[in-house]
Coordinates of C-alpha atoms and ligand atoms in Angstrom, one line a residue:
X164 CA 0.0 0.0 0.0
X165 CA 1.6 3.4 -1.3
X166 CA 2.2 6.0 1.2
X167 CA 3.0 9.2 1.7
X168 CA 5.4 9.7 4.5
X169 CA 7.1 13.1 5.5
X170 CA 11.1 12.5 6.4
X171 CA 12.5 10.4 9.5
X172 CA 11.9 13.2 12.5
X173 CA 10.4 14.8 10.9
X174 CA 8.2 17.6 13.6
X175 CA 6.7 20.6 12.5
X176 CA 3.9 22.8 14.7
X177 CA 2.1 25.4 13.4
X178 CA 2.4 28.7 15.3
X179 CA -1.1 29.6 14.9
X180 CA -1.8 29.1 18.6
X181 CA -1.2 32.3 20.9
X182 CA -1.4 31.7 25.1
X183 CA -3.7 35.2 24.6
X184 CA -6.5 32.6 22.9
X185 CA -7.1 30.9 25.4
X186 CA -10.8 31.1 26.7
X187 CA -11.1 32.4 30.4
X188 CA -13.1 29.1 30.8
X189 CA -10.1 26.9 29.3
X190 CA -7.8 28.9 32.2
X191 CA -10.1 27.5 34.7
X192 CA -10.4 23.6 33.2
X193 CA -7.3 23.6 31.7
X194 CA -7.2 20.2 30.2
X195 CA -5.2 19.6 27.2
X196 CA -6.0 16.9 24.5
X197 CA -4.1 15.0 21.8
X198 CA -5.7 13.5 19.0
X199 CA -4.2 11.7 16.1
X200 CA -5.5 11.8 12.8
X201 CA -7.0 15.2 13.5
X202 CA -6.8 16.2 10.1
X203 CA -9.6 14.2 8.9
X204 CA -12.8 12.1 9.4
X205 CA -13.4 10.4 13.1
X206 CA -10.0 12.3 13.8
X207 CA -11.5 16.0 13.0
X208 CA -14.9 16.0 14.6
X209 CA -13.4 14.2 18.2
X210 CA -11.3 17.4 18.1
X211 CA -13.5 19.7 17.1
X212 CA -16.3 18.2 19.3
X213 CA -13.3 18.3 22.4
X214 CA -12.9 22.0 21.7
X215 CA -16.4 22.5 22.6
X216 CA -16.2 21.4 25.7
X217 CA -13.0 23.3 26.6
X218 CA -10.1 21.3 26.1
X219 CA -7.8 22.7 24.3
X220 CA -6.7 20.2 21.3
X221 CA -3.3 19.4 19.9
X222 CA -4.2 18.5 16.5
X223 CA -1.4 16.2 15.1
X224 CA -1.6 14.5 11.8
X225 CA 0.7 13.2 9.0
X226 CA -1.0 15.9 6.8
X227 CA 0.4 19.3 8.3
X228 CA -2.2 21.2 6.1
X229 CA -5.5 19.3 6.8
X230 CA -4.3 19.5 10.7
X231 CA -4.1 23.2 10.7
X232 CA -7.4 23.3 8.6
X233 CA -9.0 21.4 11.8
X234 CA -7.2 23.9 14.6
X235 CA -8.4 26.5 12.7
X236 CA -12.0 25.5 12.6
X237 CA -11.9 25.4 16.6
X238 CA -9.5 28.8 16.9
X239 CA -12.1 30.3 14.5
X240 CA -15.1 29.2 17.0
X241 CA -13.1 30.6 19.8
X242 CA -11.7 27.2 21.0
X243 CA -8.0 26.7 21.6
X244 CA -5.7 24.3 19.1
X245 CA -2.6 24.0 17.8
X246 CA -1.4 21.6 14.6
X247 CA 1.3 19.5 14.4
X248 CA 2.7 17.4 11.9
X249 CA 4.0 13.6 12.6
X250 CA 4.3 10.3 11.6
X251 CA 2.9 8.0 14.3
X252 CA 5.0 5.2 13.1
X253 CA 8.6 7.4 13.0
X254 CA 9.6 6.4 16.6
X255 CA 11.7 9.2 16.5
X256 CA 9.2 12.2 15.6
X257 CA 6.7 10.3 18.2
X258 CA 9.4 10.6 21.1
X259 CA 9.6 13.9 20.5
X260 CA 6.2 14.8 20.1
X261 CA 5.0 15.5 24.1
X262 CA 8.0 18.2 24.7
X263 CA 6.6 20.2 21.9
X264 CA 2.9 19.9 22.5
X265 CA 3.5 20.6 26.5
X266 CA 5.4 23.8 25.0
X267 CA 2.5 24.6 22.8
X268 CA -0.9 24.0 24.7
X269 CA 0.5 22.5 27.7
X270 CA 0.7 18.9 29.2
X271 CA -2.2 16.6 28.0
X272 CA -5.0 15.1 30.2
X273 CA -6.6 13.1 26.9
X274 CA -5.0 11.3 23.9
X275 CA -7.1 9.8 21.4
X276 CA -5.2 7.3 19.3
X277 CA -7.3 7.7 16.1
X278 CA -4.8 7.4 13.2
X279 CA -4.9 4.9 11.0
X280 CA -5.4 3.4 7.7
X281 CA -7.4 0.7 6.1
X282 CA -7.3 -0.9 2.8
X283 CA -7.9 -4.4 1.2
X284 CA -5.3 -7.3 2.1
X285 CA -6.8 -10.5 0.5
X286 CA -4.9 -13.2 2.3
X287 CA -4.3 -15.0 -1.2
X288 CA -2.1 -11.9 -2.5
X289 CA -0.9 -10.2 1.1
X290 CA 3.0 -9.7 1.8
X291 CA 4.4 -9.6 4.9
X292 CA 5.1 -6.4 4.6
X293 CA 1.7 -5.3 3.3
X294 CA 0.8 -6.7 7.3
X295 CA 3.5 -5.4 8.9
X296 CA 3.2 -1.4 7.3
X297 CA -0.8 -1.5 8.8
X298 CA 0.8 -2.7 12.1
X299 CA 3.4 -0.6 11.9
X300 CA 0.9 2.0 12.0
X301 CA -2.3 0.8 13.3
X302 CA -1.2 -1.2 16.7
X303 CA 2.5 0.0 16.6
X304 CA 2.3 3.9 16.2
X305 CA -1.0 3.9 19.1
X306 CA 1.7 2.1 21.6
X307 CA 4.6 4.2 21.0
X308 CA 2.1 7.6 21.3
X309 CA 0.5 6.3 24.4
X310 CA 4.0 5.7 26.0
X311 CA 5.7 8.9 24.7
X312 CA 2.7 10.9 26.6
X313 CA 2.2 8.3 29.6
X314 CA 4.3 11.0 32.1
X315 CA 1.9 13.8 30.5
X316 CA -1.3 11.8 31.7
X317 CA 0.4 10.2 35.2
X318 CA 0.4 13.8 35.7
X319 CA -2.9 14.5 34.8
X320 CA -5.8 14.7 37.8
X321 CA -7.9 13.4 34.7
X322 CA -5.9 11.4 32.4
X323 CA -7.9 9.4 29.8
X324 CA -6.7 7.2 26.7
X325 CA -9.1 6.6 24.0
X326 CA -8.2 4.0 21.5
X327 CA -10.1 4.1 17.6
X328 CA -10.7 0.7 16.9
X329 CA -13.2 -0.8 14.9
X330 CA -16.0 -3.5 15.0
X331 CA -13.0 -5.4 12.7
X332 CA -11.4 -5.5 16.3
X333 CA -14.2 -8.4 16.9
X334 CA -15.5 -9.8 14.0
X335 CA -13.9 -11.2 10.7
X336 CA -14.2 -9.5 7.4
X337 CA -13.0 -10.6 3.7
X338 CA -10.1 -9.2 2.3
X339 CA -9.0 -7.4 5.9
X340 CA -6.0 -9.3 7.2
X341 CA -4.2 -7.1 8.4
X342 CA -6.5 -4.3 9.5
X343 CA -9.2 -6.7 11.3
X344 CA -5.9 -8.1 13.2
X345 CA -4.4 -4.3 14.1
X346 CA -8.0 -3.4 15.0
X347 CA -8.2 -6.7 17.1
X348 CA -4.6 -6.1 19.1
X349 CA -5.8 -2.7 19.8
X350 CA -9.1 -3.8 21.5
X351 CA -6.9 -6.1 23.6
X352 CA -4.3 -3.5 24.3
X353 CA -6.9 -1.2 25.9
X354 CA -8.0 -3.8 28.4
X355 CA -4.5 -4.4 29.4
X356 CA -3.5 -0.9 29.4
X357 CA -6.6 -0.1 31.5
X358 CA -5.6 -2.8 34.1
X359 CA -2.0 -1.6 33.9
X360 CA -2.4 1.9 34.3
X361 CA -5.4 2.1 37.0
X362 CA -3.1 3.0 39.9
X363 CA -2.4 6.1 37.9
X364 CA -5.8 7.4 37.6
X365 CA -5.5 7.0 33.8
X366 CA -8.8 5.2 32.3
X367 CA -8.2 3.9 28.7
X368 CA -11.1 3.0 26.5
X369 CA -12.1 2.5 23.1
X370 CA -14.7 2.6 20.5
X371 CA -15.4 0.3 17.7
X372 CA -17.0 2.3 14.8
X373 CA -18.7 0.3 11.8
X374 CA -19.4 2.0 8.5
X375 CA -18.4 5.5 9.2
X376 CA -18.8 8.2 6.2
X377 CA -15.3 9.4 5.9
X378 CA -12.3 9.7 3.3
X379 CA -11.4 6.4 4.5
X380 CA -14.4 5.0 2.8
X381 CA -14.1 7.0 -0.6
X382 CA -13.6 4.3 -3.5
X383 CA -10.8 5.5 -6.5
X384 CA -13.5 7.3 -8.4
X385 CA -14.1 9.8 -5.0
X386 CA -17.5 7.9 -4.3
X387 CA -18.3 6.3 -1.4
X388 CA -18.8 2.5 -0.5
X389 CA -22.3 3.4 0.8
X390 CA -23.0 4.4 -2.3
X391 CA -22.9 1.1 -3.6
X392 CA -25.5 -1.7 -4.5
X393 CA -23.6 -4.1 -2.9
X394 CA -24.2 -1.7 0.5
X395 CA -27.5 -0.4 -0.2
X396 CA -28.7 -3.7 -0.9
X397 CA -27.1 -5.7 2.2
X398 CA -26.8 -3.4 5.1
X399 CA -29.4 -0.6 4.0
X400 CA -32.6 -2.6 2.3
X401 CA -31.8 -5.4 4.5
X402 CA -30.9 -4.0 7.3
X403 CA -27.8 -5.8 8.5
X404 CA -27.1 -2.3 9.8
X405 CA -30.3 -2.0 12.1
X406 CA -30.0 1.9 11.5
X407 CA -29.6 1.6 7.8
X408 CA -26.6 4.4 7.2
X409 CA -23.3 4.9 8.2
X410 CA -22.6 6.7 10.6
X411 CA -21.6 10.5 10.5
X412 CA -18.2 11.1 12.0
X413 CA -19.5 13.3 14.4
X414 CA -21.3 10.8 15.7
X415 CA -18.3 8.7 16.7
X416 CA -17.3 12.3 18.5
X417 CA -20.3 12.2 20.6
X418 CA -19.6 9.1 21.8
X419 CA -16.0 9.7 22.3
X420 CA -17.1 12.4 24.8
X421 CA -17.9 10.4 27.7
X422 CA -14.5 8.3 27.8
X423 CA -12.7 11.3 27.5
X424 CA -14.1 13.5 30.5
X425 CA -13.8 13.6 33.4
X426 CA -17.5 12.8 34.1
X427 CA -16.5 9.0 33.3
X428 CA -14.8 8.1 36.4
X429 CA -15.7 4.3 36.5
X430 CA -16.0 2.9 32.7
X431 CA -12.2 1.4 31.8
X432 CA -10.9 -1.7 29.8
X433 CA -14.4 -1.0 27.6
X434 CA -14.9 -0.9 24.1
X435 CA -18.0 0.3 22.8
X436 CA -19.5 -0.7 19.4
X437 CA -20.6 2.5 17.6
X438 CA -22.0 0.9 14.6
X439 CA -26.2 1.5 14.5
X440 CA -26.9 -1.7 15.8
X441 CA -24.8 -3.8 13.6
X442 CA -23.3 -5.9 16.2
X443 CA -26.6 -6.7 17.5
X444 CA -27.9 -8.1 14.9
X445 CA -26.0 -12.2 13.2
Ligands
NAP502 P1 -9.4 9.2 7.5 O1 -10.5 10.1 7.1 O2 -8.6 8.6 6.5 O3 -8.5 9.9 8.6 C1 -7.3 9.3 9.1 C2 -6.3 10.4 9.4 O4 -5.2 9.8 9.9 C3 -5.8 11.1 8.0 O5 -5.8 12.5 8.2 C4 -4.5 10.5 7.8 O6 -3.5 11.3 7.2 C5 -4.0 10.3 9.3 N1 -2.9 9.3 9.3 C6 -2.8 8.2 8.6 N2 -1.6 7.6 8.9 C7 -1.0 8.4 9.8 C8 0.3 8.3 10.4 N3 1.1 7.4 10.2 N4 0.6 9.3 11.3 C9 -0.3 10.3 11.5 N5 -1.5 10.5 10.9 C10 -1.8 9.5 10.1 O7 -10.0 8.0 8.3 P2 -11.2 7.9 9.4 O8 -12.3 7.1 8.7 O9 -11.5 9.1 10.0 O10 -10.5 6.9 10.4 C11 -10.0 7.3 11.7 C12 -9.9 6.0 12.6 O11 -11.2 5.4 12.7 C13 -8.9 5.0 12.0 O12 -8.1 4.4 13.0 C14 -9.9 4.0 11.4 O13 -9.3 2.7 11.3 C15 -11.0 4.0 12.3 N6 -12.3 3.5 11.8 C16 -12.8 4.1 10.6 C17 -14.0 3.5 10.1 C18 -14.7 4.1 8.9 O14 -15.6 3.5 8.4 N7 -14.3 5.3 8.4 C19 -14.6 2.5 10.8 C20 -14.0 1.9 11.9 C21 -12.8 2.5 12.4 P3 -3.4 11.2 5.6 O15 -4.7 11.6 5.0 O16 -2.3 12.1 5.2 O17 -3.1 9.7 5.3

């Protein structure tokens, strides 16, 4: 799978964020998040949808522009962001990542591991490698931003780690190798890290999102896959999604507020299906 991947250490932060924009009512919360993948989709709208409620959001993404697009959109609503461009799978860039966002916005209270790719992997035609670049990205780049901000959130009176996964994480699909298995490792991983980091106040969940209308989902010719016969007939005329859509990504937000707050101070280890019912249904 072709990607586009900026140089090895590669950090760059927009300067777009000014200490004078914070909100009086950010002063007095003062919780910072982090979410990956902030530049688009599920990514954008947990940000944007965090900004609402007064965090102030370190949006990091490996597209520099489409992060600052979403910092902006919450600056321009009189939220507080910054942007910041990295590679979650360059250890390197990731290691450095917390000293700069703690010099930016501030030490973070929330990450959201949302980044992530998809695409096909039909087990008669995958390479190793094919598996090991999702991986690499998927499980691999979540763990090594959790543990670059784990002093960040030990710190935190609130820390919370929210994990993207997907319903993938728990059921099988065709032709999704190595994304059902990243999605499944990353399921697991929030249960352990939820056991592990407990004595630290740190609650980690995560939610499983089905069909969500993002540019994840956009075929070659810029449609999307719910567009489809093969969707509308299956999951929208017969219902195998209960709901019969996808799911707006700011629905995924919504649902991404709870785990986040500091409101939830009992729910950890979880994972919660955001897929209109699909899971319900065999
Ligand atoms: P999206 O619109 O493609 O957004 C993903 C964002 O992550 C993009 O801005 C992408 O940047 C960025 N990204 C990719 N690789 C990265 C890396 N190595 N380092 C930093 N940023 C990186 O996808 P989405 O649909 O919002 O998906 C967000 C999460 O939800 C993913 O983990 C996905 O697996 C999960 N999810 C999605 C669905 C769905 O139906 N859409 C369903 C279940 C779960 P570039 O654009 O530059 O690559």
């Amino acid at each position: 799978m072709p990607r586009r991947l900026p140089s090895k250490g590669f950090i760059k932060y927009d300067k777009i964020f000014r200490i004078g924009q914070r909100s009086s009512s950010m002063q007095k919360h003062g919780r910072v998040a982090l979410v990956t993948g902030a530049g688009s989709g599920i990514g954008a709208s947990i940000a944007i949808a965090l900004a609402r409620e007064e965090l102030a959001v370190a949006c990091a993404d490996l597209d520099l522009e489409a992060a600052e697009q979403t910092a902006k959109t919450i600056l321009s609503a009189g939220g507080a962001a910054a942007a910041f461009q990295v590679d979650i799978s360059d250890d390197q860039a990731v290691a450095g990542l917390p000293a700069v966002v703690a010099g930016t916005l501030g030490a973070v209270d929330v990450l959201v591991n949302n980044a992530g790719i998809g695409g096909e992997s039909p087990t008669s035609s995958v390479s190793i490698d094919d598996v090991r670049s999702v991986l690499r990205i998927n499980l691999e780049g979540s763990v090594a931003v959790t543990l670059a901000f784990l002093s960040h959130l030990k710190e935190s009176a609130s820390g919370r780690i929210l994990n993207i996964a997907s319903i993938q994480g728990f059921r099988g699909a065709r032709d999704s190798l190595a994304y059902g298995a990243s999605k499944g490792a990353l399921v697991n991983l929030t249960r352990g890290l939820a056991c592990d980091l407990a004595d630290d106040g740190i609650l980690v969940n995560a939610l499983a999102p089905g069909f969500v209308d993002t540019p994840m989902a956009r075929l070659p010719d810029g449609a999307t896959e719910y567009e489809t016969d093969w969707f509308q007939s299956i999951y929208v005329e017969n219902a195998r999604i209960p709901l019969r859509r996808p799911a707006d990504p700011d629905e995924i937000a919504q649902a991404a507020l709870f785990f986040c707050s500091p409101q939830n101070t009992y729910v950890t280890g979880q994972v919660l299906a955001v897929d209109g019912g699909m899971t319900a249904t065999f």
